[in-house]
PDB file of C-alpha atoms and ligand atoms in Angstrom:
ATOM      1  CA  UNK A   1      14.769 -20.810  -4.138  1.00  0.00           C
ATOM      2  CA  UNK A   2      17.678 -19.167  -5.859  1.00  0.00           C
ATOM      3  CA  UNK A   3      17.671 -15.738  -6.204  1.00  0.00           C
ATOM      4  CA  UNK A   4      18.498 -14.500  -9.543  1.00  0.00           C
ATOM      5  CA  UNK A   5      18.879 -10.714 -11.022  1.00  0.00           C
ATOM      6  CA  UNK A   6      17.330  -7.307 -10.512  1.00  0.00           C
ATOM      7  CA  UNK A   7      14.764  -7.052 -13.138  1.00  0.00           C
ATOM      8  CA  UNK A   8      13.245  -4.090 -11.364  1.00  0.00           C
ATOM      9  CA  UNK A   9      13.800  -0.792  -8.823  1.00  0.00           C
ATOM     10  CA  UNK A  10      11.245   1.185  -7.584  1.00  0.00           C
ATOM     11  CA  UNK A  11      11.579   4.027  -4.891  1.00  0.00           C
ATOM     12  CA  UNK A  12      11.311   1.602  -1.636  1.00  0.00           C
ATOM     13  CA  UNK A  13      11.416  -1.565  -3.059  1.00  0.00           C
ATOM     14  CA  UNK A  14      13.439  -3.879  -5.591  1.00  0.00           C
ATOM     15  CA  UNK A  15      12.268  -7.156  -7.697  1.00  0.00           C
ATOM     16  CA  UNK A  16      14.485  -9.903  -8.473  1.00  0.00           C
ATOM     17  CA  UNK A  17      13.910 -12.782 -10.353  1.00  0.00           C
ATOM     18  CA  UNK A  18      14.078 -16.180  -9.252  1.00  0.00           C
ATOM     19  CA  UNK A  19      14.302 -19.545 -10.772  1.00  0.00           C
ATOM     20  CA  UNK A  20      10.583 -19.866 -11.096  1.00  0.00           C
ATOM     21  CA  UNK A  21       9.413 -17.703 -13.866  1.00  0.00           C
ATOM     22  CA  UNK A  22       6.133 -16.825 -12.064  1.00  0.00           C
ATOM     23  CA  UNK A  23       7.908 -16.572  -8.771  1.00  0.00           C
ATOM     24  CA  UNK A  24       9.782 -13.476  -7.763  1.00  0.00           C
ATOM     25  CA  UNK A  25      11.550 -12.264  -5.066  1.00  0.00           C
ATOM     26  CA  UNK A  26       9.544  -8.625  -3.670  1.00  0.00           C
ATOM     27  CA  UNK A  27      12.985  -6.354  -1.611  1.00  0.00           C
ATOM     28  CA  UNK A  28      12.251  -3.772   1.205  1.00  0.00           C
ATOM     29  CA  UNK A  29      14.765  -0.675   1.346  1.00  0.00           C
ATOM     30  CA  UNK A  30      14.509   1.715   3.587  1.00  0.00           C
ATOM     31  CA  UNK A  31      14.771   4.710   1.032  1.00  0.00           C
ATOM     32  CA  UNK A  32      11.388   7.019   1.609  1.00  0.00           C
ATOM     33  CA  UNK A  33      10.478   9.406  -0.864  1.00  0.00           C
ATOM     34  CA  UNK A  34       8.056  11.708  -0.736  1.00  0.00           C
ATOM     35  CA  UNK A  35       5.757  14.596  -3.051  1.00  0.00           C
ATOM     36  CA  UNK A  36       6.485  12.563  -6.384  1.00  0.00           C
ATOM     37  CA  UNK A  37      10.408  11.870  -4.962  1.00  0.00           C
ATOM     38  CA  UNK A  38      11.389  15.515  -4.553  1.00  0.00           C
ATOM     39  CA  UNK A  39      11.149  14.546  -0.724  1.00  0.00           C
ATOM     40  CA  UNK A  40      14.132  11.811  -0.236  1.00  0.00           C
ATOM     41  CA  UNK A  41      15.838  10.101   2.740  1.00  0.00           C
ATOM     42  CA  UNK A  42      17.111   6.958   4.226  1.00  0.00           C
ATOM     43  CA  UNK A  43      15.691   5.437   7.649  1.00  0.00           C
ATOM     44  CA  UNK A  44      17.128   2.839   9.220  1.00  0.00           C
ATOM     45  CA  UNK A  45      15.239  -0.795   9.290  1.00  0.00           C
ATOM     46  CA  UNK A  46      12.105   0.994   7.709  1.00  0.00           C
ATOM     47  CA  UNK A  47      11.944  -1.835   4.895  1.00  0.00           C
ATOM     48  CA  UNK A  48      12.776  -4.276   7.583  1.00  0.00           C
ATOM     49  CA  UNK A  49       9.690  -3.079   9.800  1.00  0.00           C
ATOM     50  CA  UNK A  50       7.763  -2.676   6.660  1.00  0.00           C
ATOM     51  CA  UNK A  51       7.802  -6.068   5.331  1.00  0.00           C
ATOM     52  CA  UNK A  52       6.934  -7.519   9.232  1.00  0.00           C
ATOM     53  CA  UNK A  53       3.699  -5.343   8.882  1.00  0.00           C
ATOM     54  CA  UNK A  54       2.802  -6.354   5.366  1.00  0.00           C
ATOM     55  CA  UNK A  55       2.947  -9.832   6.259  1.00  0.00           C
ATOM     56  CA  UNK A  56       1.166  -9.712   9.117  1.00  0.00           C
ATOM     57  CA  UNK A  57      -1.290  -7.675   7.137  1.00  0.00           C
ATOM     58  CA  UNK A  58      -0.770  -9.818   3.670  1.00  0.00           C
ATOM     59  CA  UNK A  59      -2.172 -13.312   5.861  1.00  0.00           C
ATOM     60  CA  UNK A  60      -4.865 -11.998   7.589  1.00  0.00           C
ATOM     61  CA  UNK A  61      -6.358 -10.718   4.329  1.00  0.00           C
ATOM     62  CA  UNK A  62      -5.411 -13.985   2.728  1.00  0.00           C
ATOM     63  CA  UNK A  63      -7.505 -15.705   5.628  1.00  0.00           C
ATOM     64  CA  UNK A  64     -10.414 -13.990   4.603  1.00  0.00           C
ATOM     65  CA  UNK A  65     -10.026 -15.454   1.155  1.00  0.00           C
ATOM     66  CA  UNK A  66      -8.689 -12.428  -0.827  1.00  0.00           C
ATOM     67  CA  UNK A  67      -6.629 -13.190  -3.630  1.00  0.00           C
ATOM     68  CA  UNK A  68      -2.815 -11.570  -3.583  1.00  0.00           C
ATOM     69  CA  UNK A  69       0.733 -12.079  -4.924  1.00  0.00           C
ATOM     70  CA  UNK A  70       1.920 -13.303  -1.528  1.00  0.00           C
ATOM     71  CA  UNK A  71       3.429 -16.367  -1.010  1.00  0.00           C
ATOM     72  CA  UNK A  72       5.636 -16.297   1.842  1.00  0.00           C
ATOM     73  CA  UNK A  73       8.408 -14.076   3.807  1.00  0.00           C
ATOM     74  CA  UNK A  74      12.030 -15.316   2.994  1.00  0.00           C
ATOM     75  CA  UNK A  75      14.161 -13.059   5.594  1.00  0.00           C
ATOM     76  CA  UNK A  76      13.728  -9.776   6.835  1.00  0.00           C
ATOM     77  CA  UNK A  77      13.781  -7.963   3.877  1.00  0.00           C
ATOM     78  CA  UNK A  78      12.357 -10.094   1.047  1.00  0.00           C
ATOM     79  CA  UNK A  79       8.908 -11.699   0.278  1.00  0.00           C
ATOM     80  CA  UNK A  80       8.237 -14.334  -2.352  1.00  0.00           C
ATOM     81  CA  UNK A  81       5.594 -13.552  -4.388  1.00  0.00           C
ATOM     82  CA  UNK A  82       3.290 -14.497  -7.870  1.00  0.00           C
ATOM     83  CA  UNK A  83       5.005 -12.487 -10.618  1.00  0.00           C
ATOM     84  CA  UNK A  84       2.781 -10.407 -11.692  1.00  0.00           C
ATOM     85  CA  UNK A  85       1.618  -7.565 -14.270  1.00  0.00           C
ATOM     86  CA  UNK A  86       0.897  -4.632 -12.289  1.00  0.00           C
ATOM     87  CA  UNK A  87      -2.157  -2.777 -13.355  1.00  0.00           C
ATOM     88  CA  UNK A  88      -0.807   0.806 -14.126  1.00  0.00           C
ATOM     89  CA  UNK A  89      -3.163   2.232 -10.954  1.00  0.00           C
ATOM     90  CA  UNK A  90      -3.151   3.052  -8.100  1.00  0.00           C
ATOM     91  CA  UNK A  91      -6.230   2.466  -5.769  1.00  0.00           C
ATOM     92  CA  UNK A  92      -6.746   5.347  -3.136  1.00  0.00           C
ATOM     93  CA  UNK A  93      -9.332   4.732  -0.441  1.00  0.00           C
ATOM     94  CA  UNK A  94     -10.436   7.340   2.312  1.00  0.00           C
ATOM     95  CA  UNK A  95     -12.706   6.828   5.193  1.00  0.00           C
ATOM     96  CA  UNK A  96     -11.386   9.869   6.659  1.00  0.00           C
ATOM     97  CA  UNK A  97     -10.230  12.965   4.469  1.00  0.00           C
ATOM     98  CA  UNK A  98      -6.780  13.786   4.490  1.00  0.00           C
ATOM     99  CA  UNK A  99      -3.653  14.517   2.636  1.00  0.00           C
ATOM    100  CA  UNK A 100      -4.238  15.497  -1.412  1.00  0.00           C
ATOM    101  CA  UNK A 101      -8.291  15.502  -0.551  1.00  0.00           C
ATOM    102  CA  UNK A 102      -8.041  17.776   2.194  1.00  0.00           C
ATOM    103  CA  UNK A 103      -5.970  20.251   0.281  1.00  0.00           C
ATOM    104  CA  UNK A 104      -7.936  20.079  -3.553  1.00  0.00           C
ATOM    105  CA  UNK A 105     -11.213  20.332  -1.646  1.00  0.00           C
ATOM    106  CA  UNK A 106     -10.527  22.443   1.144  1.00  0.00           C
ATOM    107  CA  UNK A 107     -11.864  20.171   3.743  1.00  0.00           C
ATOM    108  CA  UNK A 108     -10.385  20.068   7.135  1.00  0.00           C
ATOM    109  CA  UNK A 109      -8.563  17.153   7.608  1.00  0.00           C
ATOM    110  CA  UNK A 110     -10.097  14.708   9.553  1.00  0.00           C
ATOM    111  CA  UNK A 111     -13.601  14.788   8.328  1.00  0.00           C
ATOM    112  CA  UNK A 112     -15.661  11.923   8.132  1.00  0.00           C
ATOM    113  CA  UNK A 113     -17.264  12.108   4.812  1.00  0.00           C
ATOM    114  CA  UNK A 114     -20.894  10.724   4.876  1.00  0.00           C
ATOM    115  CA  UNK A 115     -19.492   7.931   1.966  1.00  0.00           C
ATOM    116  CA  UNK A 116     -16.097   5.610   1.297  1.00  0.00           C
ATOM    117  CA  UNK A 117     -14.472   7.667  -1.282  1.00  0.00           C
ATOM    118  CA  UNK A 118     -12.165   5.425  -4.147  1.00  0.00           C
ATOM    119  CA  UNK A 119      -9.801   6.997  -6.119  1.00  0.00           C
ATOM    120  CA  UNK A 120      -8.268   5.899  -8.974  1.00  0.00           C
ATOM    121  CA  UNK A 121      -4.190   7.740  -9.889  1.00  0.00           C
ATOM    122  CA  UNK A 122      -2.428   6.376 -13.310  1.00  0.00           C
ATOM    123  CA  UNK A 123       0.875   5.649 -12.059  1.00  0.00           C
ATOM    124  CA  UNK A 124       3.066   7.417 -14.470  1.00  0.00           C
ATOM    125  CA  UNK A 125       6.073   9.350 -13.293  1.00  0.00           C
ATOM    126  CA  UNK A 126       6.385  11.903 -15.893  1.00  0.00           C
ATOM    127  CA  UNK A 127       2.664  12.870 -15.617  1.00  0.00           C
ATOM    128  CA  UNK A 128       3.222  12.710 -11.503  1.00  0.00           C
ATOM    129  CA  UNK A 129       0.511  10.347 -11.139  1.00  0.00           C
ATOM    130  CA  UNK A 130      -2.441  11.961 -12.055  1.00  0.00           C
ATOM    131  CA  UNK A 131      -6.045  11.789 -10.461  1.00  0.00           C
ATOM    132  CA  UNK A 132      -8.149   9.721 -13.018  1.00  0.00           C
ATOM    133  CA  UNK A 133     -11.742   8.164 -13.341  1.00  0.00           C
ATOM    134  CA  UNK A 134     -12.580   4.691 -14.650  1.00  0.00           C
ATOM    135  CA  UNK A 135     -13.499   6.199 -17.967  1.00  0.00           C
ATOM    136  CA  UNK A 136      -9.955   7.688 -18.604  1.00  0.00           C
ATOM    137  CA  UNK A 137      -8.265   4.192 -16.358  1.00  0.00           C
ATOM    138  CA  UNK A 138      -9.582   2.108 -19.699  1.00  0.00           C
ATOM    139  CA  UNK A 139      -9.144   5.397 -22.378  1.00  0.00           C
ATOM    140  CA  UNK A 140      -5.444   5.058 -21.875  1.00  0.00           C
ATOM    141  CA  UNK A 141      -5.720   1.216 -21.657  1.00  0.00           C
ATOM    142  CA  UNK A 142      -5.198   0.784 -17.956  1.00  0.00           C
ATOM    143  CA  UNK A 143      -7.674  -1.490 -17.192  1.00  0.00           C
ATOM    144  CA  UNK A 144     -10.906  -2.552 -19.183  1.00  0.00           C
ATOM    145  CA  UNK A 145     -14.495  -2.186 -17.241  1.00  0.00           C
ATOM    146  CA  UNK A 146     -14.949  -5.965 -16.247  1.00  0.00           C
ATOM    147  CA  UNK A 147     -11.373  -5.280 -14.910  1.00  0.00           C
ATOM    148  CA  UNK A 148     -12.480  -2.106 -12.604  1.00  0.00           C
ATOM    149  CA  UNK A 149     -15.702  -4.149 -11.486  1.00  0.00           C
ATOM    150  CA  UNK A 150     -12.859  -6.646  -9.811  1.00  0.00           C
ATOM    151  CA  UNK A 151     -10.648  -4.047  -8.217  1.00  0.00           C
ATOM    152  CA  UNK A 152     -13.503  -2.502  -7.002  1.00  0.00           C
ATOM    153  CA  UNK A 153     -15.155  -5.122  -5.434  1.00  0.00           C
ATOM    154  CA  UNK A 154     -11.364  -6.619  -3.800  1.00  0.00           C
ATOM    155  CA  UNK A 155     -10.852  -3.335  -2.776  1.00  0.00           C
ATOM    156  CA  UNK A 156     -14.418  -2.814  -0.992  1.00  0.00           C
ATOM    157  CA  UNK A 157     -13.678  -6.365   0.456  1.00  0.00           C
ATOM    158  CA  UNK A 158     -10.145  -5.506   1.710  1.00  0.00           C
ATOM    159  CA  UNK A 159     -11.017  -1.635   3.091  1.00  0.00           C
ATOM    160  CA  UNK A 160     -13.758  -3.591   5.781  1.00  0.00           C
ATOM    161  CA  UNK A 161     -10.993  -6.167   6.730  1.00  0.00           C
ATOM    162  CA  UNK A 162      -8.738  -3.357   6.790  1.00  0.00           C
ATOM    163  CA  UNK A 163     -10.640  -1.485   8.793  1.00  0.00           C
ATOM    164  CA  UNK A 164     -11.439  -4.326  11.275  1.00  0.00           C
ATOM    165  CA  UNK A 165      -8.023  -5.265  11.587  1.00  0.00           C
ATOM    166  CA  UNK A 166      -6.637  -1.976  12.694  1.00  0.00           C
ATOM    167  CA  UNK A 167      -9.255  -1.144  14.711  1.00  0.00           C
ATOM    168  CA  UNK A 168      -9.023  -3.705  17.253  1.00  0.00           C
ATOM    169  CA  UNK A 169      -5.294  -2.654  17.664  1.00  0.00           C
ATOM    170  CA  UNK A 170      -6.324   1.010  18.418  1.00  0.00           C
ATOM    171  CA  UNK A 171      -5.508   2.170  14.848  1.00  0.00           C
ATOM    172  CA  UNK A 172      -8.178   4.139  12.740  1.00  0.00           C
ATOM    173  CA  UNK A 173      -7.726   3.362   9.497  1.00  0.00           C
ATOM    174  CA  UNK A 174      -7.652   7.112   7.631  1.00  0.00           C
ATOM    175  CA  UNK A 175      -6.478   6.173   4.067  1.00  0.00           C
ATOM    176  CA  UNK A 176      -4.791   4.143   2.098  1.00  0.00           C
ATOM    177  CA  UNK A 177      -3.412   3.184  -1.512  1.00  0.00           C
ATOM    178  CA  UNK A 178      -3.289  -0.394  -3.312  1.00  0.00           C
ATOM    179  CA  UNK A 179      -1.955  -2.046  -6.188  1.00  0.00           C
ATOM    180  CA  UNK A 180      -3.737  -4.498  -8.245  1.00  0.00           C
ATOM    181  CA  UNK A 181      -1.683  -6.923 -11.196  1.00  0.00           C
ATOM    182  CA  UNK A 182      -2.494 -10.088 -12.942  1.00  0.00           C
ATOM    183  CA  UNK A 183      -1.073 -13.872 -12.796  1.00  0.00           C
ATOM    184  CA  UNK A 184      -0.365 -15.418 -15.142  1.00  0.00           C
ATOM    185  CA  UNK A 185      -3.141 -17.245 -15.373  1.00  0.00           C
ATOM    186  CA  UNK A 186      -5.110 -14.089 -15.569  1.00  0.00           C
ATOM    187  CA  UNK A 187      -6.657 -13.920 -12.081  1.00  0.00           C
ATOM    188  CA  UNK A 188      -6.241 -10.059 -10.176  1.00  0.00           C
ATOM    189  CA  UNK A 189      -4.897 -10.114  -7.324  1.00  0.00           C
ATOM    190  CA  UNK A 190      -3.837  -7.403  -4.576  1.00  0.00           C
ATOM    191  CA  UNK A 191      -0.237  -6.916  -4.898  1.00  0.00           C
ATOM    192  CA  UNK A 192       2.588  -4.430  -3.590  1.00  0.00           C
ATOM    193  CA  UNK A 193       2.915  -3.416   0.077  1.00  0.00           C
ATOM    194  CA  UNK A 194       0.318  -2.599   2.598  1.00  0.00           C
ATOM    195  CA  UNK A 195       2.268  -0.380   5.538  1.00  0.00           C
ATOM    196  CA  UNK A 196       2.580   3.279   7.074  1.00  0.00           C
ATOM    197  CA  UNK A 197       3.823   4.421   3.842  1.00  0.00           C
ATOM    198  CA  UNK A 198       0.972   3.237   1.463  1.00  0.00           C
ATOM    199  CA  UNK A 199      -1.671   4.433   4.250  1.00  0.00           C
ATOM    200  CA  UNK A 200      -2.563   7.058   6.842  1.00  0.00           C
ATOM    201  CA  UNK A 201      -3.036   5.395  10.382  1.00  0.00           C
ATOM    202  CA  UNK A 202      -3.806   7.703  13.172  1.00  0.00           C
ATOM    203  CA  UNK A 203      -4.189   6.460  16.974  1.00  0.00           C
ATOM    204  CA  UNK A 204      -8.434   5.925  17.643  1.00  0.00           C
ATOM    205  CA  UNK A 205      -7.664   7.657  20.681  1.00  0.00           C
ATOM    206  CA  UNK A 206      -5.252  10.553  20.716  1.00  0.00           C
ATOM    207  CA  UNK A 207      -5.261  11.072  16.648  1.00  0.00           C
ATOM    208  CA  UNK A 208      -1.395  11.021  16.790  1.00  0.00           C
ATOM    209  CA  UNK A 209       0.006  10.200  13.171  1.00  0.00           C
ATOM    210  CA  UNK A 210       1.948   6.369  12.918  1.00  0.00           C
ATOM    211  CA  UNK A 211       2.363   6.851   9.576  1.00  0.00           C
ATOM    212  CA  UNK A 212       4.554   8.169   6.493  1.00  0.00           C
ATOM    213  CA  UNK A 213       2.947  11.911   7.128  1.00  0.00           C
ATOM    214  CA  UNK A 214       5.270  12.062  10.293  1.00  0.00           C
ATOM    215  CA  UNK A 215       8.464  12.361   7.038  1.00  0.00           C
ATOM    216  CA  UNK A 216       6.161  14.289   4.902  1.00  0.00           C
ATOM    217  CA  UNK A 217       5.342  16.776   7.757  1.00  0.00           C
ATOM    218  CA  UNK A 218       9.264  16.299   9.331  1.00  0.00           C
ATOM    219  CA  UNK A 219       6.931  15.416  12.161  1.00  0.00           C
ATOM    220  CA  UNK A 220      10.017  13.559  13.652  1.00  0.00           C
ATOM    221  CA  UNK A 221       9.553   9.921  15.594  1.00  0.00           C
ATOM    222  CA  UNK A 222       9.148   8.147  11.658  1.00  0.00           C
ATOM    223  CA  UNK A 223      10.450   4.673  12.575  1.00  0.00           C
ATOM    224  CA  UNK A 224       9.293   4.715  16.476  1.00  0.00           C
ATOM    225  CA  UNK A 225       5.669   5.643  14.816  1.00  0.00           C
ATOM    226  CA  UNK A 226       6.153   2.321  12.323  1.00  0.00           C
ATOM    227  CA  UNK A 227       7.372   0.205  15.549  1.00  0.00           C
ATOM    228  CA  UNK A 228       3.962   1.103  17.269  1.00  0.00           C
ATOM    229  CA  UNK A 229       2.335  -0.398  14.327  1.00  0.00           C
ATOM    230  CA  UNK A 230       4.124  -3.339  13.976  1.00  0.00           C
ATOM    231  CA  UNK A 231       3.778  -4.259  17.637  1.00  0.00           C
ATOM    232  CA  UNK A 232       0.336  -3.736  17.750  1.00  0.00           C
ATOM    233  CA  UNK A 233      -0.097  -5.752  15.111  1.00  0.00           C
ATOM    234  CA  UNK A 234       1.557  -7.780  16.432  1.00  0.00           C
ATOM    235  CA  UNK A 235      -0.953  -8.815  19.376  1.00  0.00           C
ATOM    236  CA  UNK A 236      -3.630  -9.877  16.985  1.00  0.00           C
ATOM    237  CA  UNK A 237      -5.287 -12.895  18.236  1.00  0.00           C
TER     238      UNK A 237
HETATM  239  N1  LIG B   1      -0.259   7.002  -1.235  1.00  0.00           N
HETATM  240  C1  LIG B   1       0.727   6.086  -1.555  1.00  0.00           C
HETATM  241  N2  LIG B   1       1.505   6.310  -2.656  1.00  0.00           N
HETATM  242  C2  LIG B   1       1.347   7.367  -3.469  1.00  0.00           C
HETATM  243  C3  LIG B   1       0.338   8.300  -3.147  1.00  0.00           C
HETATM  244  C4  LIG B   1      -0.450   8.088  -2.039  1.00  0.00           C
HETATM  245  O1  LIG B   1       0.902   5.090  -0.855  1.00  0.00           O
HETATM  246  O2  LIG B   1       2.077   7.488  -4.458  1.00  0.00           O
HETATM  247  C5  LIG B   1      -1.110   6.783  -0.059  1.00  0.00           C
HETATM  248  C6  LIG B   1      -0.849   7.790   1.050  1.00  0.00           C
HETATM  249  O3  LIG B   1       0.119   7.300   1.948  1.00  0.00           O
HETATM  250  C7  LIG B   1      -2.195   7.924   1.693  1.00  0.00           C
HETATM  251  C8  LIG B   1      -3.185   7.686   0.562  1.00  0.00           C
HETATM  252  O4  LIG B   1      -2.454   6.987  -0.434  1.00  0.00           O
HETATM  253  O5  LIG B   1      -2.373   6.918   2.676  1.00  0.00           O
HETATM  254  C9  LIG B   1      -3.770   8.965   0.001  1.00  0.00           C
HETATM  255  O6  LIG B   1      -2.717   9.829  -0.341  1.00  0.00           O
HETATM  256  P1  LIG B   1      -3.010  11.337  -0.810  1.00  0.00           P
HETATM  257  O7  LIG B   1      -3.673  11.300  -2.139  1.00  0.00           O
HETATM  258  O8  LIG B   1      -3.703  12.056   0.271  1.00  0.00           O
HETATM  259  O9  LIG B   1      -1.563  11.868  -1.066  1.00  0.00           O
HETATM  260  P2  LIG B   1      -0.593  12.918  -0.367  1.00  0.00           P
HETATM  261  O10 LIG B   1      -1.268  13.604   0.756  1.00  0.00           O
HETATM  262  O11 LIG B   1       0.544  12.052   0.053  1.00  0.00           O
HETATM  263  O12 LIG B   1      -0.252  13.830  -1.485  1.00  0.00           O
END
């Protein structure tokens, strides 16, 4: 598959297009940003770690019969994937509160909520992402209704397998954000990454961060923290 120019550069990742227009080529960096990119710094082999877990992550969901852009790992860096038109959301889930919840609400972190809380953010850079319900998501022509009933539903599907999958490695699955786009032959899939930067992962027993709050919080140990993930993951059956 040849690789052919940048069409595309986000703050940890870069798209290229390939010789297949409905193929594209997905790149890990290891830049990290953080609070809306104020929050910037380089760590070595992040994207390269990153990419291992998302695959890992990326098959077992695809084994369960969820629909995504995946369609295979090229190298250490770069995953082939379904072009696709990303759906101008971003899909928060919390089983635990933490992180922006925590804070607007005032509830300690770590609270187990009685309910799954989904959160919808319109991913717009200038506005800095704002918090959003699905009645303002199709108001500004993010998504239509039969569109949210979808998302919804793969996202329900893919927090339990989530959940399931981290747990038997001694993970507890806190939060975590998605993407959503559309092929081109109109079916929505999951799409972007799924790592310790797009969700909170704490250790069942001990609590101890292994995620992208460890740079937030300059909590030190960032890529050691993303190793333990990936080699758990690593001893999935
Ligand atoms: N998240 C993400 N990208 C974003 C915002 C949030 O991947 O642009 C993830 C974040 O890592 C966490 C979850 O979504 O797992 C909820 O994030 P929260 O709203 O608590 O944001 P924060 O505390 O980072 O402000």
């Amino acid at each position: 598959m040849k690789i052919l120019d940048k069409f595309y550069e986000g703050k940890a990742k870069q798209l290229y297009r390939t010789e297949d227009p409905n193929l594209v080529v997905m790149h890990y960096k290891d830049d990290t940003t953080a609070y809306n990119g104020i929050k910037k710094a380089q760590i070595a082999n992040k994207g390269i770690i990153n990419n291992k877990i998302s695959t890992i992550i990326y098959k077992r969901l695809m084994a369960l019969g969820i629909p995504t852009h995946y369609v295979d790992t090229l190298n250490e860096r770069d995953q082939l994937c379904k072009r696709v038109t990303i759906f101008p959301l971003e899909v928060v889930v919390r089983n635990i509160i933490a992180g922006s919840m925590s804070r607007r609400l005032d509830i300690p972190e770590g609270t187990k909520p009685i309910n799954t809380i989904y959160e919808l953010c319109y991913k717009n850079d200038s506005l800095g992402d704002p918090l959003i319900n699905d009645h303002h998501a199709v108001a500004v022509g993010a998504a239509t209704y039969d569109e949210l009933k979808v998302i919804y539903e793969l996202t329900d599907r893919i927090n339990n397998a989530l959940k399931n999958i981290f747990l038997e490695v001694g993970v507890l699955l806190v939060d975590f954000k998605i993407e959503f786009g559309k092929t081109s032959d109109g079916e929505i899939v999951l799409a972007d990454e799924i790592s310790p930067d797009t969700a909170r992962l704490w250790d069942v027993n001990t609590n101890r961060k292994l995620d992208k709050d460890r740079f937030r919080r300059d909590l030190g140990d960032v890529i050691d923290a993303y190793l333990d993930i990936y080699n758990r993951l690593q001893t999935l059956k």
